[in-house]
């Protein structure tokens, strides 16, 4: 009877009448590192710009839960053909130059973009994050005939689409990089679904 009275009072009060009280049994998700905390909260501690801090921040990025889906140094990502690596090349004033090598499941520009946003969140004085060679950002490489110059075929530099999800999401008009190669339940988080929305 008490439950029915509570439901009736909520219906009479409307949506504005609900008061959410924290449960004493709230489960806290422990995040892998400072990068994962930043993705969840949007807050990051600032540090000064130097080569040592850039290397530390790149390591935080690569070792994060998110990085485990993106870089080939992790067992799960390597098991599906991801061999991608990100490296520090140089610091030129407020400009950071990185390198991208290997095969990524994500678009290479996405990998660089995520790294750039993270580095800038930690070191706000950074003005640019680039790669040494613009070809490092290309996901496809055109192979040309050496005599005629005609394109013979296009080589896909991306990691294999091991389960067809990337092609399916592209066909649906969705950005596969929003979800990544693994549906959330593969990593033990959330429902298994191809639709990242």
PDB file of C-alpha atoms in Angstrom:
ATOM      1  CA  UNK A   1       0.000   0.000   0.000  1.00  0.00           C
ATOM      2  CA  UNK A   2       2.833   2.405   0.828  1.00  0.00           C
ATOM      3  CA  UNK A   3       4.378   1.795  -2.616  1.00  0.00           C
ATOM      4  CA  UNK A   4       1.058   2.626  -4.321  1.00  0.00           C
ATOM      5  CA  UNK A   5       0.712   5.850  -2.328  1.00  0.00           C
ATOM      6  CA  UNK A   6       4.267   6.850  -3.288  1.00  0.00           C
ATOM      7  CA  UNK A   7       3.600   6.181  -6.997  1.00  0.00           C
ATOM      8  CA  UNK A   8       0.321   8.126  -6.853  1.00  0.00           C
ATOM      9  CA  UNK A   9       2.025  11.074  -5.150  1.00  0.00           C
ATOM     10  CA  UNK A  10       4.744  11.066  -7.852  1.00  0.00           C
ATOM     11  CA  UNK A  11       2.063  11.063 -10.553  1.00  0.00           C
ATOM     12  CA  UNK A  12       0.270  13.972  -8.899  1.00  0.00           C
ATOM     13  CA  UNK A  13       3.478  15.948  -8.429  1.00  0.00           C
ATOM     14  CA  UNK A  14       4.688  15.331 -11.980  1.00  0.00           C
ATOM     15  CA  UNK A  15       8.281  15.046 -13.106  1.00  0.00           C
ATOM     16  CA  UNK A  16       9.358  18.051 -11.047  1.00  0.00           C
ATOM     17  CA  UNK A  17       8.200  16.273  -7.890  1.00  0.00           C
ATOM     18  CA  UNK A  18      10.845  13.563  -8.076  1.00  0.00           C
ATOM     19  CA  UNK A  19      13.717  13.849  -5.684  1.00  0.00           C
ATOM     20  CA  UNK A  20      16.637  11.564  -6.340  1.00  0.00           C
ATOM     21  CA  UNK A  21      18.355  10.425  -3.176  1.00  0.00           C
ATOM     22  CA  UNK A  22      21.717   8.722  -3.456  1.00  0.00           C
ATOM     23  CA  UNK A  23      21.586   5.074  -2.539  1.00  0.00           C
ATOM     24  CA  UNK A  24      23.971   3.738   0.030  1.00  0.00           C
ATOM     25  CA  UNK A  25      24.679   0.921  -2.440  1.00  0.00           C
ATOM     26  CA  UNK A  26      25.951   3.116  -5.281  1.00  0.00           C
ATOM     27  CA  UNK A  27      28.629   1.279  -7.241  1.00  0.00           C
ATOM     28  CA  UNK A  28      31.602   3.359  -8.306  1.00  0.00           C
ATOM     29  CA  UNK A  29      33.367   2.574 -11.574  1.00  0.00           C
ATOM     30  CA  UNK A  30      37.108   2.600 -11.138  1.00  0.00           C
ATOM     31  CA  UNK A  31      38.703   4.083 -14.224  1.00  0.00           C
ATOM     32  CA  UNK A  32      42.013   2.897 -15.616  1.00  0.00           C
ATOM     33  CA  UNK A  33      43.949   6.161 -15.392  1.00  0.00           C
ATOM     34  CA  UNK A  34      43.894   9.942 -15.545  1.00  0.00           C
ATOM     35  CA  UNK A  35      42.910   9.957 -19.255  1.00  0.00           C
ATOM     36  CA  UNK A  36      39.808   7.853 -18.536  1.00  0.00           C
ATOM     37  CA  UNK A  37      38.951  10.113 -15.582  1.00  0.00           C
ATOM     38  CA  UNK A  38      39.251  13.142 -17.884  1.00  0.00           C
ATOM     39  CA  UNK A  39      36.976  11.550 -20.514  1.00  0.00           C
ATOM     40  CA  UNK A  40      34.380  10.964 -17.794  1.00  0.00           C
ATOM     41  CA  UNK A  41      34.615  14.356 -16.069  1.00  0.00           C
ATOM     42  CA  UNK A  42      36.146  16.785 -18.566  1.00  0.00           C
ATOM     43  CA  UNK A  43      38.606  17.935 -15.916  1.00  0.00           C
ATOM     44  CA  UNK A  44      42.355  17.428 -16.124  1.00  0.00           C
ATOM     45  CA  UNK A  45      45.257  18.749 -14.111  1.00  0.00           C
ATOM     46  CA  UNK A  46      47.443  21.113 -16.110  1.00  0.00           C
ATOM     47  CA  UNK A  47      51.164  20.661 -16.379  1.00  0.00           C
ATOM     48  CA  UNK A  48      53.886  22.678 -18.093  1.00  0.00           C
ATOM     49  CA  UNK A  49      54.923  21.978 -21.664  1.00  0.00           C
ATOM     50  CA  UNK A  50      58.115  19.963 -21.962  1.00  0.00           C
ATOM     51  CA  UNK A  51      59.229  16.768 -23.703  1.00  0.00           C
ATOM     52  CA  UNK A  52      59.037  14.710 -20.507  1.00  0.00           C
ATOM     53  CA  UNK A  53      55.407  15.735 -19.865  1.00  0.00           C
ATOM     54  CA  UNK A  54      54.452  15.069 -23.483  1.00  0.00           C
ATOM     55  CA  UNK A  55      55.836  11.531 -23.204  1.00  0.00           C
ATOM     56  CA  UNK A  56      54.019  11.014 -19.895  1.00  0.00           C
ATOM     57  CA  UNK A  57      50.708  12.273 -21.328  1.00  0.00           C
ATOM     58  CA  UNK A  58      51.065  10.096 -24.439  1.00  0.00           C
ATOM     59  CA  UNK A  59      51.689   7.125 -22.157  1.00  0.00           C
ATOM     60  CA  UNK A  60      48.512   7.960 -20.173  1.00  0.00           C
ATOM     61  CA  UNK A  61      46.599   8.115 -23.461  1.00  0.00           C
ATOM     62  CA  UNK A  62      47.959   4.803 -24.792  1.00  0.00           C
ATOM     63  CA  UNK A  63      47.487   2.957 -21.473  1.00  0.00           C
ATOM     64  CA  UNK A  64      43.916   4.200 -20.903  1.00  0.00           C
ATOM     65  CA  UNK A  65      40.828   2.025 -21.390  1.00  0.00           C
ATOM     66  CA  UNK A  66      40.240   3.964 -24.611  1.00  0.00           C
ATOM     67  CA  UNK A  67      43.826   3.435 -25.735  1.00  0.00           C
ATOM     68  CA  UNK A  68      43.435  -0.305 -25.274  1.00  0.00           C
ATOM     69  CA  UNK A  69      41.027  -0.296 -28.225  1.00  0.00           C
ATOM     70  CA  UNK A  70      43.271   1.853 -30.394  1.00  0.00           C
ATOM     71  CA  UNK A  71      46.896   0.742 -30.083  1.00  0.00           C
ATOM     72  CA  UNK A  72      48.599  -2.504 -31.053  1.00  0.00           C
ATOM     73  CA  UNK A  73      50.643  -2.726 -27.844  1.00  0.00           C
ATOM     74  CA  UNK A  74      47.522  -4.098 -26.112  1.00  0.00           C
ATOM     75  CA  UNK A  75      46.556  -7.757 -26.393  1.00  0.00           C
ATOM     76  CA  UNK A  76      42.883  -7.270 -27.320  1.00  0.00           C
ATOM     77  CA  UNK A  77      43.635  -4.741 -30.061  1.00  0.00           C
ATOM     78  CA  UNK A  78      46.595  -6.754 -31.399  1.00  0.00           C
ATOM     79  CA  UNK A  79      44.422  -9.877 -31.570  1.00  0.00           C
ATOM     80  CA  UNK A  80      42.345  -8.308 -34.374  1.00  0.00           C
ATOM     81  CA  UNK A  81      45.272  -6.941 -36.377  1.00  0.00           C
ATOM     82  CA  UNK A  82      45.713  -3.486 -34.851  1.00  0.00           C
ATOM     83  CA  UNK A  83      49.419  -2.655 -34.910  1.00  0.00           C
ATOM     84  CA  UNK A  84      49.163   1.142 -34.594  1.00  0.00           C
ATOM     85  CA  UNK A  85      51.617   3.140 -32.518  1.00  0.00           C
ATOM     86  CA  UNK A  86      51.867   6.811 -31.667  1.00  0.00           C
ATOM     87  CA  UNK A  87      55.220   8.413 -30.943  1.00  0.00           C
ATOM     88  CA  UNK A  88      56.755  11.722 -30.008  1.00  0.00           C
ATOM     89  CA  UNK A  89      59.010  13.275 -32.664  1.00  0.00           C
ATOM     90  CA  UNK A  90      59.801  16.783 -31.455  1.00  0.00           C
ATOM     91  CA  UNK A  91      58.723  19.863 -29.580  1.00  0.00           C
ATOM     92  CA  UNK A  92      59.144  23.063 -31.611  1.00  0.00           C
ATOM     93  CA  UNK A  93      58.140  25.935 -29.352  1.00  0.00           C
ATOM     94  CA  UNK A  94      54.432  25.459 -28.643  1.00  0.00           C
ATOM     95  CA  UNK A  95      54.076  22.921 -31.491  1.00  0.00           C
ATOM     96  CA  UNK A  96      54.188  19.163 -30.887  1.00  0.00           C
ATOM     97  CA  UNK A  97      55.089  16.767 -33.695  1.00  0.00           C
ATOM     98  CA  UNK A  98      53.984  13.141 -33.352  1.00  0.00           C
ATOM     99  CA  UNK A  99      54.318  10.044 -35.521  1.00  0.00           C
ATOM    100  CA  UNK A 100      51.691   7.439 -36.424  1.00  0.00           C
ATOM    101  CA  UNK A 101      52.889   4.008 -37.535  1.00  0.00           C
ATOM    102  CA  UNK A 102      51.194   0.699 -38.180  1.00  0.00           C
ATOM    103  CA  UNK A 103      47.572  -0.217 -38.823  1.00  0.00           C
ATOM    104  CA  UNK A 104      44.773   1.457 -36.839  1.00  0.00           C
ATOM    105  CA  UNK A 105      41.114   0.420 -36.818  1.00  0.00           C
ATOM    106  CA  UNK A 106      40.202   4.072 -36.212  1.00  0.00           C
ATOM    107  CA  UNK A 107      40.884   6.692 -38.873  1.00  0.00           C
ATOM    108  CA  UNK A 108      44.411   8.008 -38.441  1.00  0.00           C
ATOM    109  CA  UNK A 109      43.134  11.587 -38.201  1.00  0.00           C
ATOM    110  CA  UNK A 110      40.937  10.477 -35.288  1.00  0.00           C
ATOM    111  CA  UNK A 111      43.935   8.976 -33.475  1.00  0.00           C
ATOM    112  CA  UNK A 112      45.906  12.199 -33.915  1.00  0.00           C
ATOM    113  CA  UNK A 113      42.879  14.312 -32.978  1.00  0.00           C
ATOM    114  CA  UNK A 114      42.227  12.415 -29.736  1.00  0.00           C
ATOM    115  CA  UNK A 115      45.911  12.675 -28.795  1.00  0.00           C
ATOM    116  CA  UNK A 116      45.954  16.403 -29.632  1.00  0.00           C
ATOM    117  CA  UNK A 117      42.895  17.167 -27.510  1.00  0.00           C
ATOM    118  CA  UNK A 118      44.350  15.247 -24.573  1.00  0.00           C
ATOM    119  CA  UNK A 119      47.768  16.907 -24.835  1.00  0.00           C
ATOM    120  CA  UNK A 120      46.143  20.337 -25.047  1.00  0.00           C
ATOM    121  CA  UNK A 121      43.895  19.593 -22.054  1.00  0.00           C
ATOM    122  CA  UNK A 122      46.991  18.809 -19.981  1.00  0.00           C
ATOM    123  CA  UNK A 123      49.296  21.478 -21.492  1.00  0.00           C
ATOM    124  CA  UNK A 124      47.150  24.436 -22.642  1.00  0.00           C
ATOM    125  CA  UNK A 125      50.116  26.322 -24.109  1.00  0.00           C
ATOM    126  CA  UNK A 126      50.282  23.844 -27.020  1.00  0.00           C
ATOM    127  CA  UNK A 127      49.166  25.578 -30.219  1.00  0.00           C
ATOM    128  CA  UNK A 128      49.478  22.723 -32.746  1.00  0.00           C
ATOM    129  CA  UNK A 129      49.796  18.954 -32.733  1.00  0.00           C
ATOM    130  CA  UNK A 130      50.857  17.622 -36.113  1.00  0.00           C
ATOM    131  CA  UNK A 131      52.635  14.737 -37.784  1.00  0.00           C
ATOM    132  CA  UNK A 132      55.994  14.982 -39.511  1.00  0.00           C
ATOM    133  CA  UNK A 133      54.672  13.703 -42.845  1.00  0.00           C
ATOM    134  CA  UNK A 134      51.077  14.370 -43.975  1.00  0.00           C
ATOM    135  CA  UNK A 135      50.961  10.864 -45.521  1.00  0.00           C
ATOM    136  CA  UNK A 136      50.907   9.476 -41.974  1.00  0.00           C
ATOM    137  CA  UNK A 137      47.294  10.698 -41.783  1.00  0.00           C
ATOM    138  CA  UNK A 138      46.144   8.876 -44.919  1.00  0.00           C
ATOM    139  CA  UNK A 139      44.221   5.640 -44.353  1.00  0.00           C
ATOM    140  CA  UNK A 140      44.736   4.532 -47.951  1.00  0.00           C
ATOM    141  CA  UNK A 141      47.804   4.496 -50.156  1.00  0.00           C
ATOM    142  CA  UNK A 142      47.530   4.648 -53.933  1.00  0.00           C
ATOM    143  CA  UNK A 143      49.925   2.291 -55.693  1.00  0.00           C
ATOM    144  CA  UNK A 144      50.829   3.613 -59.136  1.00  0.00           C
ATOM    145  CA  UNK A 145      52.455   2.033 -62.156  1.00  0.00           C
ATOM    146  CA  UNK A 146      56.023   3.330 -62.271  1.00  0.00           C
ATOM    147  CA  UNK A 147      55.944   3.827 -66.067  1.00  0.00           C
ATOM    148  CA  UNK A 148      52.471   5.179 -66.793  1.00  0.00           C
ATOM    149  CA  UNK A 149      51.740   6.795 -63.429  1.00  0.00           C
ATOM    150  CA  UNK A 150      48.261   5.237 -63.428  1.00  0.00           C
ATOM    151  CA  UNK A 151      46.859   4.043 -60.128  1.00  0.00           C
ATOM    152  CA  UNK A 152      46.977   0.236 -60.161  1.00  0.00           C
ATOM    153  CA  UNK A 153      45.232  -0.298 -56.836  1.00  0.00           C
ATOM    154  CA  UNK A 154      44.588   1.318 -53.494  1.00  0.00           C
ATOM    155  CA  UNK A 155      46.148  -0.235 -50.412  1.00  0.00           C
ATOM    156  CA  UNK A 156      44.104  -0.051 -47.189  1.00  0.00           C
ATOM    157  CA  UNK A 157      46.472   0.944 -44.370  1.00  0.00           C
ATOM    158  CA  UNK A 158      43.798   0.351 -41.714  1.00  0.00           C
ATOM    159  CA  UNK A 159      43.600  -2.705 -39.461  1.00  0.00           C
ATOM    160  CA  UNK A 160      41.197  -5.381 -40.761  1.00  0.00           C
ATOM    161  CA  UNK A 161      37.465  -4.891 -40.243  1.00  0.00           C
ATOM    162  CA  UNK A 162      37.499  -8.203 -38.378  1.00  0.00           C
ATOM    163  CA  UNK A 163      33.741  -8.477 -37.795  1.00  0.00           C
ATOM    164  CA  UNK A 164      32.294  -6.157 -40.442  1.00  0.00           C
ATOM    165  CA  UNK A 165      31.154  -3.529 -37.929  1.00  0.00           C
ATOM    166  CA  UNK A 166      33.151  -0.665 -39.468  1.00  0.00           C
ATOM    167  CA  UNK A 167      31.686  -1.258 -42.938  1.00  0.00           C
ATOM    168  CA  UNK A 168      28.188  -1.685 -41.504  1.00  0.00           C
ATOM    169  CA  UNK A 169      28.371   1.549 -39.519  1.00  0.00           C
ATOM    170  CA  UNK A 170      29.758   3.429 -42.539  1.00  0.00           C
ATOM    171  CA  UNK A 171      26.905   2.013 -44.640  1.00  0.00           C
ATOM    172  CA  UNK A 172      24.425   3.215 -41.988  1.00  0.00           C
ATOM    173  CA  UNK A 173      25.942   6.695 -42.135  1.00  0.00           C
ATOM    174  CA  UNK A 174      27.428   6.358 -38.644  1.00  0.00           C
ATOM    175  CA  UNK A 175      30.962   7.253 -37.622  1.00  0.00           C
ATOM    176  CA  UNK A 176      32.686   3.994 -36.595  1.00  0.00           C
ATOM    177  CA  UNK A 177      35.291   5.954 -34.642  1.00  0.00           C
ATOM    178  CA  UNK A 178      32.615   7.030 -32.156  1.00  0.00           C
ATOM    179  CA  UNK A 179      32.381   3.438 -30.897  1.00  0.00           C
ATOM    180  CA  UNK A 180      35.626   1.834 -31.971  1.00  0.00           C
ATOM    181  CA  UNK A 181      36.304  -1.767 -32.955  1.00  0.00           C
ATOM    182  CA  UNK A 182      34.765  -3.377 -29.891  1.00  0.00           C
ATOM    183  CA  UNK A 183      31.134  -3.130 -28.819  1.00  0.00           C
ATOM    184  CA  UNK A 184      31.025  -2.094 -25.150  1.00  0.00           C
ATOM    185  CA  UNK A 185      30.188  -5.573 -23.837  1.00  0.00           C
ATOM    186  CA  UNK A 186      33.354  -7.038 -25.385  1.00  0.00           C
ATOM    187  CA  UNK A 187      35.317  -4.932 -22.921  1.00  0.00           C
ATOM    188  CA  UNK A 188      32.894  -5.832 -20.118  1.00  0.00           C
ATOM    189  CA  UNK A 189      30.928  -2.579 -20.278  1.00  0.00           C
ATOM    190  CA  UNK A 190      27.356  -2.172 -21.513  1.00  0.00           C
ATOM    191  CA  UNK A 191      25.204  -4.019 -24.040  1.00  0.00           C
ATOM    192  CA  UNK A 192      26.440  -5.711 -27.190  1.00  0.00           C
ATOM    193  CA  UNK A 193      25.213  -3.647 -30.119  1.00  0.00           C
ATOM    194  CA  UNK A 194      26.448  -2.640 -33.535  1.00  0.00           C
ATOM    195  CA  UNK A 195      24.704   0.720 -33.324  1.00  0.00           C
ATOM    196  CA  UNK A 196      27.014   3.034 -31.350  1.00  0.00           C
ATOM    197  CA  UNK A 197      24.257   5.572 -30.727  1.00  0.00           C
TER     198      UNK A 197
END
